[in-house]
Coordinates of C-alpha atoms in Angstrom, one line a residue:
X105 CA -48.9 40.5 -78.3
X106 CA -48.4 42.7 -75.2
X107 CA -51.9 41.8 -73.9
X108 CA -50.9 38.0 -74.1
X109 CA -47.7 38.5 -72.0
X110 CA -49.6 40.5 -69.3
X111 CA -52.2 37.8 -68.9
X112 CA -49.4 35.1 -68.6
X113 CA -47.6 37.2 -65.9
X114 CA -51.0 37.5 -64.0
X115 CA -51.5 33.7 -64.2
X116 CA -47.9 33.0 -63.0
X117 CA -48.3 35.4 -60.0
X118 CA -51.8 33.9 -59.1
X119 CA -50.2 30.4 -59.3
X120 CA -47.4 31.4 -57.0
X121 CA -49.9 33.2 -54.6
X122 CA -52.0 30.0 -54.3
X123 CA -48.9 27.8 -53.7
X124 CA -47.7 30.2 -51.0
X125 CA -51.1 30.4 -49.4
X126 CA -51.3 26.7 -49.2
X127 CA -47.8 26.5 -47.6
X128 CA -48.7 29.0 -45.0
X129 CA -52.1 27.2 -44.2
X130 CA -50.1 23.9 -44.0
X131 CA -47.5 25.4 -41.5
X132 CA -50.1 27.0 -39.4
X133 CA -52.2 23.7 -39.4
X134 CA -49.1 21.8 -38.2
X135 CA -48.5 24.3 -35.4
X136 CA -52.2 24.3 -34.5
X137 CA -52.2 20.5 -34.3
X138 CA -49.0 20.5 -32.2
X139 CA -50.6 23.1 -29.9
X140 CA -53.7 21.0 -29.5
X141 CA -51.5 18.0 -28.8
X142 CA -49.5 19.7 -26.2
X143 CA -52.4 21.5 -24.6
X144 CA -55.2 19.0 -24.9
X145 CA -53.3 15.5 -25.0
X146 CA -50.1 16.1 -23.1
X147 CA -51.1 19.3 -21.2
X148 CA -51.8 17.5 -17.9
X149 CA -48.4 15.9 -17.9
X150 CA -46.4 19.0 -18.7
X151 CA -48.4 21.0 -16.2
X152 CA -47.5 18.4 -13.5
X153 CA -43.8 18.6 -14.6
X154 CA -43.7 22.3 -14.5
X155 CA -45.3 22.5 -11.1
X156 CA -43.2 19.9 -9.4
X157 CA -39.6 20.4 -10.9
X158 CA -39.6 16.7 -11.4
X159 CA -36.9 16.3 -14.0
X160 CA -33.5 15.9 -12.2
X161 CA -30.1 14.7 -12.7
X162 CA -28.7 12.0 -10.5
X163 CA -24.9 11.1 -10.5
X164 CA -24.0 7.4 -10.6
X165 CA -20.8 6.6 -8.8
X166 CA -18.4 4.3 -10.6
X167 CA -16.9 1.1 -9.2
X168 CA -13.4 1.2 -8.0
X169 CA -10.9 -1.2 -9.8
X170 CA -10.3 -4.6 -8.2
X171 CA -7.0 -5.7 -6.8
X172 CA -5.6 -9.2 -7.3
X173 CA -2.5 -11.0 -6.2
X174 CA 0.1 -12.4 -8.6
X175 CA -2.0 -15.4 -9.3
X176 CA -5.2 -13.5 -9.8
X177 CA -6.6 -14.4 -6.4
X178 CA -9.0 -11.6 -5.5
X179 CA -7.9 -9.3 -2.7
X180 CA -10.1 -6.4 -2.9
X181 CA -13.6 -5.9 -4.5
X182 CA -16.6 -3.8 -4.1
X183 CA -20.0 -4.6 -2.5
X184 CA -23.3 -2.7 -2.6
X185 CA -23.7 -0.2 0.3
X186 CA -27.1 1.4 1.2
X187 CA -26.9 5.1 1.9
X188 CA -29.9 6.8 3.6
X189 CA -30.3 10.3 1.7
X190 CA -32.8 13.2 1.9
X191 CA -33.7 15.7 -0.8
X192 CA -34.9 18.8 1.3
X193 CA -37.1 20.2 -1.5
X194 CA -39.3 17.1 -1.4
X195 CA -39.2 16.3 2.3
X196 CA -42.1 18.5 3.3
X197 CA -43.1 19.0 6.0
X198 CA -39.5 18.6 7.1
X199 CA -40.0 18.4 10.8
X200 CA -42.7 15.7 10.5
X201 CA -40.6 13.8 8.0
X202 CA -37.5 13.8 10.4
X203 CA -39.7 12.7 13.3
X204 CA -40.8 9.7 11.5
X205 CA -37.3 8.9 10.2
X206 CA -35.8 9.1 13.7
X207 CA -38.3 6.7 15.1
X208 CA -37.0 4.1 12.5
X209 CA -33.2 4.9 12.7
X210 CA -33.0 5.3 16.5
X211 CA -31.5 8.7 16.1
X212 CA -32.9 11.9 17.6
X213 CA -34.6 14.4 15.3
X214 CA -32.0 16.8 16.6
X215 CA -29.1 14.7 15.4
X216 CA -30.6 14.4 11.9
X217 CA -31.1 18.2 11.8
X218 CA -27.6 18.7 12.9
X219 CA -26.4 16.7 9.8
X220 CA -28.5 18.7 7.6
X221 CA -27.4 22.0 9.0
X222 CA -23.7 21.0 8.8
X223 CA -24.2 21.0 5.0
X224 CA -25.4 24.5 5.2
X225 CA -28.4 23.9 3.0
X226 CA -26.2 23.6 0.0
X227 CA -27.9 20.4 -1.0
X228 CA -31.5 21.7 -1.3
X229 CA -32.2 19.9 -4.5
X230 CA -29.6 17.3 -4.3
X231 CA -29.4 14.2 -2.2
X232 CA -27.8 14.7 1.2
X233 CA -26.4 11.7 2.9
X234 CA -27.8 11.1 6.5
X235 CA -26.4 7.7 7.2
X236 CA -23.9 5.7 5.2
X237 CA -24.0 1.9 4.7
X238 CA -27.1 1.2 6.7
X239 CA -28.1 -2.3 7.9
X240 CA -30.5 -4.5 5.9
X241 CA -32.9 -4.3 8.7
X242 CA -33.1 -0.5 8.7
X243 CA -33.3 -0.7 4.8
X244 CA -36.4 -2.9 5.0
X245 CA -38.0 -0.5 7.6
X246 CA -37.4 2.5 5.3
X247 CA -38.7 0.8 2.4
X248 CA -41.9 -0.3 4.3
X249 CA -42.6 3.3 5.4
X250 CA -41.6 5.1 2.2
X251 CA -45.1 6.8 1.7
X252 CA -44.6 8.4 5.1
X253 CA -41.1 9.6 4.3
X254 CA -41.3 12.0 1.4
X255 CA -37.8 13.1 0.1
X256 CA -36.1 10.2 1.9
X257 CA -34.3 7.9 -0.4
X258 CA -32.0 4.8 -0.4
X259 CA -29.0 5.2 -2.8
X260 CA -27.1 2.1 -3.7
X261 CA -23.4 2.9 -4.0
X262 CA -20.4 0.6 -4.6
X263 CA -18.4 0.3 -1.4
X264 CA -14.8 -1.2 -1.0
X265 CA -14.5 -4.6 0.5
X266 CA -11.2 -6.0 1.7
X267 CA -11.8 -9.7 1.5
X268 CA -9.0 -11.0 3.7
X269 CA -9.2 -8.9 6.9
X270 CA -5.8 -7.6 8.2
X271 CA -3.9 -9.3 5.4
X272 CA -1.4 -7.2 3.6
X273 CA -3.2 -4.2 5.1
X274 CA -0.2 -2.0 5.1
X275 CA 0.6 -2.9 1.6
X276 CA -2.9 -2.6 0.2
X277 CA -4.0 0.3 2.1
X278 CA -7.5 1.8 2.6
X279 CA -9.7 4.7 1.5
X280 CA -10.8 7.9 3.0
X281 CA -13.2 10.8 2.2
X282 CA -11.6 13.6 0.0
X283 CA -11.4 17.0 1.6
X284 CA -12.0 20.4 0.3
X285 CA -8.3 21.2 -0.4
X286 CA -7.8 18.1 -2.4
X287 CA -11.0 18.8 -4.4
X288 CA -9.8 22.3 -5.1
X289 CA -6.3 21.1 -6.1
X290 CA -7.7 19.6 -9.5
X291 CA -5.7 16.4 -9.0
X292 CA -9.0 14.4 -8.7
X293 CA -11.1 15.4 -11.7
X294 CA -13.5 12.4 -11.4
X295 CA -14.1 12.8 -7.7
X296 CA -16.7 14.9 -6.0
X297 CA -17.4 15.8 -2.4
X298 CA -18.2 12.9 -0.3
X299 CA -16.3 10.4 -2.5
X300 CA -13.5 8.3 -1.1
X301 CA -9.8 8.3 -2.4
X302 CA -6.8 6.2 -1.5
X303 CA -5.2 7.2 1.7
X304 CA -2.6 4.5 2.2
X305 CA -0.8 1.7 0.4
X306 CA -1.3 0.9 -3.3
X307 CA -4.9 2.4 -2.9
X308 CA -3.1 5.8 -2.7
X309 CA -0.2 5.1 -5.0
X310 CA -2.4 3.9 -7.9
X311 CA -5.3 6.2 -7.3
X312 CA -5.4 7.4 -10.8
X313 CA -5.7 3.8 -12.1
X314 CA -8.2 2.6 -9.6
X315 CA -10.6 5.5 -9.7
X316 CA -13.4 5.3 -12.4
X317 CA -15.5 7.9 -14.1
X318 CA -19.0 8.8 -12.9
X319 CA -22.1 8.4 -15.0
X320 CA -25.6 9.8 -14.4
X321 CA -29.4 9.4 -14.7
X322 CA -31.9 12.0 -16.0
X323 CA -34.9 11.1 -13.9
X324 CA -38.6 12.0 -13.7
X325 CA -39.9 12.1 -10.1
X326 CA -43.1 12.9 -8.5
X327 CA -43.9 15.6 -6.0
X328 CA -42.7 13.5 -3.1
X329 CA -39.4 12.9 -5.0
X330 CA -40.0 9.3 -5.9
X331 CA -38.7 8.1 -9.2
X332 CA -41.4 7.7 -11.9
X333 CA -39.0 6.8 -14.8
X334 CA -35.5 7.2 -16.1
X335 CA -35.4 9.5 -19.1
X336 CA -31.7 9.0 -20.0
X337 CA -28.6 7.3 -18.7
X338 CA -24.9 7.8 -19.1
X339 CA -23.2 4.7 -17.7
X340 CA -20.3 5.0 -15.4
X341 CA -16.8 3.7 -16.3
X342 CA -15.2 1.3 -13.7
X343 CA -11.7 2.0 -12.5
X344 CA -8.9 -0.2 -13.8
X345 CA -7.7 -3.4 -11.9
X346 CA -4.4 -4.1 -10.4
X347 CA -2.5 -7.4 -10.6
X348 CA -0.1 -7.1 -7.7
X349 CA 3.2 -9.1 -7.1
X350 CA 2.4 -10.6 -3.7
X351 CA 1.7 -14.1 -3.2
X352 CA -1.5 -14.3 -1.0
X353 CA -0.8 -17.7 0.5
X354 CA 2.8 -16.8 1.2
X355 CA 1.6 -13.4 2.7
X356 CA -0.8 -15.2 5.0
X357 CA 1.9 -17.6 6.1
X358 CA 4.3 -14.9 7.0
X359 CA 1.6 -13.1 9.0
X360 CA 0.7 -16.3 10.8
X361 CA 4.5 -16.8 11.6
X362 CA 4.8 -13.3 13.0
X363 CA 1.8 -14.1 15.2
X364 CA 1.6 -11.8 18.2
X365 CA 5.2 -10.6 17.8
X366 CA 5.8 -7.1 16.7
X367 CA 8.0 -6.9 13.6
X368 CA 8.1 -7.3 9.9
X369 CA 8.8 -9.9 7.1
X370 CA 9.7 -8.9 3.5
X371 CA 10.2 -11.5 0.7
X372 CA 11.4 -10.5 -2.7
X373 CA 12.1 -12.3 -6.0
X374 CA 15.8 -11.6 -6.5
X375 CA 15.6 -11.9 -10.3
X376 CA 13.3 -8.9 -10.7
X377 CA 12.5 -7.2 -7.3
X378 CA 8.9 -8.4 -7.2
X379 CA 7.5 -8.1 -3.5
X380 CA 6.2 -11.6 -2.7
X381 CA 5.5 -10.8 0.9
X382 CA 5.3 -7.6 2.9
X383 CA 4.1 -8.3 6.4
X384 CA 3.9 -5.8 9.3
X385 CA 2.8 -6.7 12.8
X386 CA 0.5 -5.7 14.4
X387 CA -1.8 -5.1 11.5
X388 CA -5.3 -3.4 11.3
X389 CA -8.7 -4.1 9.5
X390 CA -9.0 -1.7 6.4
X391 CA -12.8 -2.4 6.6
X392 CA -12.9 -0.1 9.7
X393 CA -12.0 2.8 7.5
X394 CA -14.8 2.4 5.1
X395 CA -17.3 5.3 5.6
X396 CA -15.0 6.8 8.2
X397 CA -13.3 5.1 11.2
X398 CA -15.1 5.6 14.6
X399 CA -13.3 7.7 17.2
X400 CA -13.1 4.8 19.6
X401 CA -11.4 2.4 17.1
X402 CA -9.1 5.2 15.9
X403 CA -8.1 5.8 19.5
X404 CA -7.4 2.1 20.1
X405 CA -5.2 2.1 16.9
X406 CA -3.3 5.3 17.9
X407 CA -2.6 4.2 21.5
X408 CA -1.4 0.7 20.7
X409 CA 2.3 0.5 21.6
X410 CA 2.8 -1.8 18.8
X411 CA 2.1 0.9 16.2
X412 CA -0.2 -1.0 14.0
X413 CA -0.7 1.9 11.6
X414 CA 3.0 2.0 10.8
X415 CA 4.2 -0.2 7.9
X416 CA 7.3 -1.5 9.7
X417 CA 8.8 -3.0 6.5
X418 CA 9.4 0.6 5.2
X419 CA 8.9 3.0 8.1
X420 CA 10.5 1.3 11.1
X421 CA 14.2 1.9 11.3
X422 CA 16.4 -0.6 13.2
X423 CA 20.1 -1.1 13.8
X424 CA 21.1 -3.8 11.3
X425 CA 23.3 -5.7 13.9
X426 CA 25.4 -8.6 12.5
X427 CA 23.5 -8.5 9.2
X428 CA 25.8 -5.4 8.5
X429 CA 28.9 -7.6 8.7
X430 CA 28.1 -8.5 5.1
X431 CA 28.8 -4.9 4.1
X432 CA 32.0 -4.9 6.4
X433 CA 33.2 -8.0 4.7
X434 CA 32.6 -6.7 1.1
X435 CA 34.2 -3.4 1.9
X436 CA 37.3 -5.0 3.5
X437 CA 37.7 -7.4 0.6
X438 CA 37.2 -4.6 -2.0
X439 CA 39.7 -2.3 -0.2
X440 CA 42.1 -5.1 0.2
X441 CA 42.5 -4.7 4.0
X442 CA 41.6 -8.4 4.1
X443 CA 41.4 -11.2 1.6
X444 CA 40.0 -14.8 1.7
X445 CA 43.0 -16.1 3.6
X446 CA 43.4 -13.3 6.1
X447 CA 42.9 -14.2 9.8
X448 CA 42.4 -12.5 13.1
X449 CA 42.6 -14.1 16.5
X450 CA 39.5 -13.8 18.6
X451 CA 39.9 -14.5 22.3
X452 CA 36.4 -13.3 23.1
X453 CA 37.2 -9.5 23.2
X454 CA 39.1 -6.9 21.4
X455 CA 41.1 -4.4 23.3
X456 CA 41.0 -0.9 21.9
X457 CA 42.5 1.8 23.9
X458 CA 41.7 1.3 27.5
X459 CA 38.5 -0.5 26.6
X460 CA 37.5 -4.1 25.9
X461 CA 35.0 -4.7 23.1
X462 CA 33.5 -8.0 23.6
X463 CA 32.6 -10.7 21.1
X464 CA 29.1 -12.4 21.5
X465 CA 31.0 -15.7 22.2
X466 CA 32.5 -15.4 25.7
X467 CA 35.3 -17.8 24.9
X468 CA 36.1 -16.5 21.4
X469 CA 36.5 -18.1 18.1
X470 CA 40.3 -18.5 18.0
X471 CA 42.0 -17.8 14.7
X472 CA 39.4 -17.1 12.1
X473 CA 39.1 -16.1 8.5
X474 CA 36.4 -14.1 6.7
X475 CA 34.3 -17.0 5.6
X476 CA 34.2 -18.5 9.1
X477 CA 33.8 -15.1 10.6
X478 CA 30.6 -14.6 8.7
X479 CA 29.3 -18.0 9.4
X480 CA 30.1 -17.8 13.2
X481 CA 29.4 -14.0 13.3
X482 CA 32.7 -13.2 15.0
X483 CA 32.5 -9.6 16.3
X484 CA 36.4 -9.5 16.8
X485 CA 37.1 -10.2 13.3
X486 CA 34.8 -7.3 12.1
X487 CA 36.0 -4.9 14.7
X488 CA 39.5 -5.2 13.3
X489 CA 38.3 -5.1 9.6
X490 CA 36.2 -2.0 10.4
X491 CA 39.1 -0.3 12.2
X492 CA 41.3 -0.8 9.2
X493 CA 38.6 0.6 6.9
X494 CA 37.4 3.5 8.7
X495 CA 33.9 5.0 8.9
X496 CA 33.8 6.7 5.6
X497 CA 35.0 3.7 3.6
X498 CA 32.2 1.6 5.3
X499 CA 29.7 4.3 4.5
X500 CA 30.8 4.2 0.8
X501 CA 30.0 0.5 0.4
X502 CA 26.9 0.6 2.5
X503 CA 25.4 3.5 0.6
X504 CA 26.5 1.9 -2.7
X505 CA 24.6 -1.2 -1.5
X506 CA 21.3 0.6 -1.2
X507 CA 21.4 1.4 2.5
X508 CA 20.8 4.9 3.9
X509 CA 18.5 5.9 1.0
X510 CA 15.0 5.1 -0.3
X511 CA 14.5 1.9 -2.3
X512 CA 12.0 3.7 -4.6
X513 CA 9.0 1.5 -3.7
X514 CA 5.7 3.0 -4.8
X515 CA 4.5 3.5 -1.2
X516 CA 4.3 6.7 0.7
X517 CA 6.2 7.4 3.9
X518 CA 9.2 5.2 3.2
X519 CA 12.1 6.0 5.6
X520 CA 15.7 6.2 4.2
X521 CA 17.5 4.8 7.3
X522 CA 20.9 6.2 8.3
X523 CA 24.5 5.4 7.3
X524 CA 26.7 7.6 9.3
X525 CA 29.9 9.4 8.1
X526 CA 32.4 11.5 10.0
X527 CA 30.9 14.7 8.2
X528 CA 27.4 13.7 9.2
X529 CA 28.4 13.5 12.8
X530 CA 30.2 16.8 12.7
X531 CA 27.2 18.5 11.2
X532 CA 24.6 16.6 13.5
X533 CA 26.5 16.8 16.8
X534 CA 29.2 19.3 16.3
X535 CA 31.7 16.6 17.4
X536 CA 34.3 14.7 15.5
X537 CA 34.1 11.0 14.9
X538 CA 35.6 8.8 17.4
X539 CA 37.6 5.7 16.4
X540 CA 35.8 3.6 18.9
X541 CA 32.5 4.4 17.2
X542 CA 33.9 2.7 13.9
X543 CA 34.1 -0.6 15.9
X544 CA 30.4 -0.4 16.8
X545 CA 29.2 0.4 13.3
X546 CA 31.3 -2.3 11.8
X547 CA 29.1 -4.9 13.6
X548 CA 25.9 -3.0 12.7
X549 CA 25.4 -1.0 16.0
X550 CA 26.0 2.6 16.7
X551 CA 24.2 5.2 14.5
X552 CA 23.4 2.7 11.8
X553 CA 19.7 2.4 10.9
X554 CA 18.1 0.4 8.0
X555 CA 14.5 -0.8 7.2
X556 CA 13.6 -4.5 6.5
X557 CA 12.8 -3.6 3.0
X558 CA 16.3 -2.2 2.5
X559 CA 17.9 -5.3 3.9
X560 CA 15.6 -7.5 1.6
X561 CA 16.8 -5.5 -1.4
X562 CA 20.4 -5.8 -0.4
X563 CA 20.4 -9.5 0.4
X564 CA 18.5 -10.0 -3.0
X565 CA 21.4 -8.4 -4.7
X566 CA 24.0 -10.5 -2.9
X567 CA 22.0 -13.5 -3.9
X568 CA 21.7 -12.6 -7.6
X569 CA 25.4 -11.6 -7.9
X570 CA 25.1 -7.9 -7.6
X571 CA 22.0 -6.4 -9.2
X572 CA 20.0 -3.8 -7.2
X573 CA 16.3 -3.8 -8.2
X574 CA 13.5 -1.2 -7.3
X575 CA 10.9 -3.3 -5.3
X576 CA 7.9 -3.8 -7.6
X577 CA 4.4 -3.9 -6.1
X578 CA 2.2 -4.2 -9.2
X579 CA 2.8 -6.3 -12.3
X580 CA 0.1 -4.9 -14.6
X581 CA -2.9 -2.5 -14.8
X582 CA -5.8 -4.1 -16.6
X583 CA -9.3 -3.0 -17.6
X584 CA -12.5 -4.8 -16.3
X585 CA -12.4 -7.3 -19.1
X586 CA -8.7 -8.4 -18.2
X587 CA -7.0 -6.6 -21.1
X588 CA -3.7 -5.4 -20.1
X589 CA -3.6 -1.7 -20.3
X590 CA 0.0 -1.1 -18.9
X591 CA 2.8 -3.6 -17.8
X592 CA 5.1 -2.4 -15.0
X593 CA 8.5 -3.6 -15.9
X594 CA 11.2 -4.5 -13.4
X595 CA 13.7 -1.7 -12.9
X596 CA 17.3 -1.9 -12.1
X597 CA 18.6 0.9 -9.8
X598 CA 22.3 0.0 -9.6
X599 CA 24.7 -2.7 -8.6
X600 CA 26.6 -3.7 -5.5
X601 CA 30.1 -2.1 -5.3
X602 CA 31.8 -5.5 -5.3
X603 CA 33.6 -7.8 -7.8
X604 CA 32.1 -11.2 -8.5
X605 CA 35.2 -12.8 -6.8
X606 CA 34.6 -11.0 -3.6
X607 CA 30.8 -11.6 -3.7
X608 CA 31.5 -15.4 -4.1
X609 CA 33.6 -15.3 -1.0
X610 CA 30.9 -13.5 1.0
X611 CA 28.2 -15.9 -0.5
X612 CA 30.3 -18.9 0.7
X613 CA 30.3 -17.4 4.3
X614 CA 26.5 -16.9 4.1
X615 CA 26.0 -20.5 3.0
X616 CA 28.2 -21.6 5.9
X617 CA 25.8 -19.7 8.4
X618 CA 23.1 -22.4 7.7
X619 CA 25.2 -25.3 6.4
X620 CA 28.4 -24.9 8.3
X621 CA 29.1 -27.1 11.3
X622 CA 29.4 -23.9 13.5
X623 CA 27.1 -21.7 11.6
X624 CA 24.8 -19.5 13.7
X625 CA 21.6 -20.6 11.9
X626 CA 22.5 -24.3 11.3
X627 CA 19.4 -25.4 13.0
X628 CA 17.1 -24.1 10.1
X629 CA 18.6 -26.4 7.5
X630 CA 16.1 -27.9 5.0
X631 CA 16.7 -31.3 3.4
X632 CA 15.9 -30.2 -0.1
X633 CA 16.7 -26.5 -0.3
X634 CA 20.0 -24.8 0.7
X635 CA 19.7 -21.5 2.4
X636 CA 22.3 -18.8 2.5
X637 CA 21.7 -16.1 5.3
X638 CA 22.9 -14.1 8.0
X639 CA 21.6 -13.8 11.7
X640 CA 21.7 -10.5 13.7
X641 CA 20.9 -9.4 17.3
X642 CA 20.3 -5.6 17.6
X643 CA 20.7 -3.8 20.8
X644 CA 17.7 -1.3 21.5
X645 CA 19.6 0.8 24.0
X646 CA 23.1 2.2 24.3
X647 CA 25.6 0.2 26.4
X648 CA 29.0 1.0 27.6
X649 CA 31.9 -1.0 26.0
X650 CA 32.1 -4.2 27.6
X651 CA 29.0 -3.7 29.7
X652 CA 27.0 -7.0 30.0
X653 CA 23.3 -7.6 30.7
X654 CA 21.1 -10.5 31.4
X655 CA 18.5 -10.0 28.7
X656 CA 16.0 -12.3 30.5
X657 CA 15.9 -10.0 33.4
X658 CA 15.3 -7.0 31.2
X659 CA 11.9 -5.5 30.4
X660 CA 10.5 -6.9 27.2
X661 CA 10.7 -3.5 25.5
X662 CA 14.5 -3.4 26.3
X663 CA 15.4 -6.8 25.0
X664 CA 17.3 -7.1 21.7
X665 CA 15.7 -7.3 18.3
X666 CA 16.1 -10.5 16.3
X667 CA 17.2 -10.3 12.6
X668 CA 17.6 -12.8 9.8
X669 CA 18.3 -12.2 6.1
X670 CA 18.7 -14.9 3.5
X671 CA 18.1 -16.2 0.0
X672 CA 17.2 -19.7 -1.4
X673 CA 18.3 -21.9 -3.2
X674 CA 21.9 -20.7 -2.4
X675 CA 23.2 -21.0 -6.1
X676 CA 20.1 -19.9 -7.9
X677 CA 18.0 -17.8 -5.6
X678 CA 14.3 -17.6 -6.2
X679 CA 13.3 -15.9 -3.0
X680 CA 15.1 -13.5 -0.6
X681 CA 13.9 -12.7 2.8
X682 CA 14.4 -10.3 5.6
X683 CA 12.8 -10.8 9.1
X684 CA 12.9 -8.5 12.1
X685 CA 11.3 -9.7 15.3
X686 CA 11.1 -6.8 17.8
X687 CA 12.6 -7.9 21.2
X688 CA 13.0 -11.4 19.9
X689 CA 16.5 -11.4 21.5
X690 CA 18.3 -13.6 19.0
X691 CA 18.3 -13.8 15.3
X692 CA 19.1 -17.6 15.2
X693 CA 16.2 -18.6 17.5
X694 CA 13.4 -16.0 16.7
X695 CA 13.9 -14.7 13.2
X696 CA 15.6 -17.5 11.3
X697 CA 12.8 -20.0 11.9
X698 CA 10.4 -17.7 10.4
X699 CA 12.4 -17.5 7.2
X700 CA 12.9 -21.3 7.3
X701 CA 9.1 -22.0 7.4
X702 CA 8.5 -19.3 4.7
X703 CA 11.1 -21.0 2.3
X704 CA 9.6 -24.3 3.0
X705 CA 6.0 -23.0 2.2
X706 CA 7.3 -21.3 -1.0
X707 CA 8.9 -24.3 -2.4
X708 CA 6.6 -26.9 -0.9
X709 CA 7.4 -29.6 -3.4
X710 CA 9.9 -32.0 -1.8
X711 CA 11.2 -32.6 -5.4
X712 CA 12.9 -29.3 -5.4
X713 CA 16.5 -30.3 -6.2
X714 CA 19.2 -29.9 -3.6
X715 CA 21.7 -27.2 -4.5
X716 CA 25.2 -28.2 -4.7
X717 CA 27.4 -26.6 -2.1
X718 CA 29.3 -23.6 -3.6
X719 CA 32.9 -24.1 -4.5
X720 CA 35.3 -22.5 -2.1
X721 CA 35.9 -19.1 -3.7
X722 CA 39.4 -18.8 -2.7
X723 CA 40.5 -19.7 -6.2
X724 CA 37.7 -17.9 -8.0
X725 CA 39.0 -15.4 -10.5

């Protein structure tokens, strides 16, 4: 019995040994076959790969998001740009390669060498850009001589294209190359050295939305760096698109109306704060900044006395002139120093102390109430109203109406303007406030400073019965397929410090500016749309009280600025506008016609119903 068991054990061990041996033989056979395959069949290919380091990674730049106007008219897209690059590892012999390349590009070999040395050799295995956005003629020449140019490549990159040159340039903005400090900040995770980021306008404000994510190729290249095949690809992700609030045809109309004049036009939707127009003149071509603006072009822009690189809608600060009388009227009514029936006599001047403060009308306006004073822009009425109020009361209502502070628009470099107070002057000049200075600020002169955007926001609020909105530039952010990622809702920032009753009185005066028999802007009436507005003429240098000048004899740069602010239709406003024409002299003749043409273009259809003249608000409760 024991013998049988021993034989069985030996048989079992022998069987296991045979099976194990077969497995070992099989494994070694597979390894041998694999070795034969690698050495005999693929050996030459792998030998070539190991000798030439020809598996490389190449980054693929993503396309930046597109920008549309409110009606999805394309404003900014991307075009293919051809960049001339060199991989130093492959460009051997380097001197000979650069000599051949210099003959084609028209550069000297020394210039090309200087570009390489500027990079400090950091890009030995990576493409180094020698020239960006080369011409198609040079592209054809490079391609025709590619076998004489080892290591020289043409990379196709998406480049920004601003379709409508100089249109809304200050609003849309432009791009510029990222610098080392910005790269090191960690704020731009999808950007690398040599890439561009938004430098101005919505290109800067919405950089995170517009910037996409890079992709990449794993490439097999030959000994000269030429691509043999693509081994693997990770596709780039395009940036998101912006749908802006501006109306392109209206924007172009405003810019055309400004023409050669320096100044700005802002148009808003009073119901939500949408920026329909933001024009600043003179303008600039954003396409000049693609790939870096030349020193010569930058010098021209910098030396231009018209300051084309300033967005005058938000950066230029002007005395509000007679447009500020709206504030003085509201403050006087709210503080009860005047009412609808209060009158002052205007003989053409107001004597204060031993000085005469003149009205713009040499012969005066006679006995006049607040509605007529707004319509005829009587300085004497507002001198006396301001005197009764005092500087600090005026400042309270001006600041409560959004002046003297930022509007909150999503654009960099907005200026706050200035609304003076007695405390401000004491701190700034170490001098007390003088009563005569109150008369000047009551009519929008003196220390008062505002931006065109602030005045557009303010007149919008007057038109919509008191609601202040943050100006909105972008309605929505969408992906490349047009799916909405994020809606940007209108935002209320406050309300005018005035009752509906007093607003109605002021609105009646603004309507009479255009539709009254003696209104200062009566020449801009339209047959189908009623306009309510206010003219203004802002002095650009200090004058002694009562001092008169013949503006026609002054240098152009010393002539008055022309203002006009308005909304239309008067009873149910759909558009509010602020116009400033630098050195335009008179708001009624220089600025008001611009607003008139813009309103006519906006409504266009002659079937727009005529608004009914507002009821005299004397009895409005």
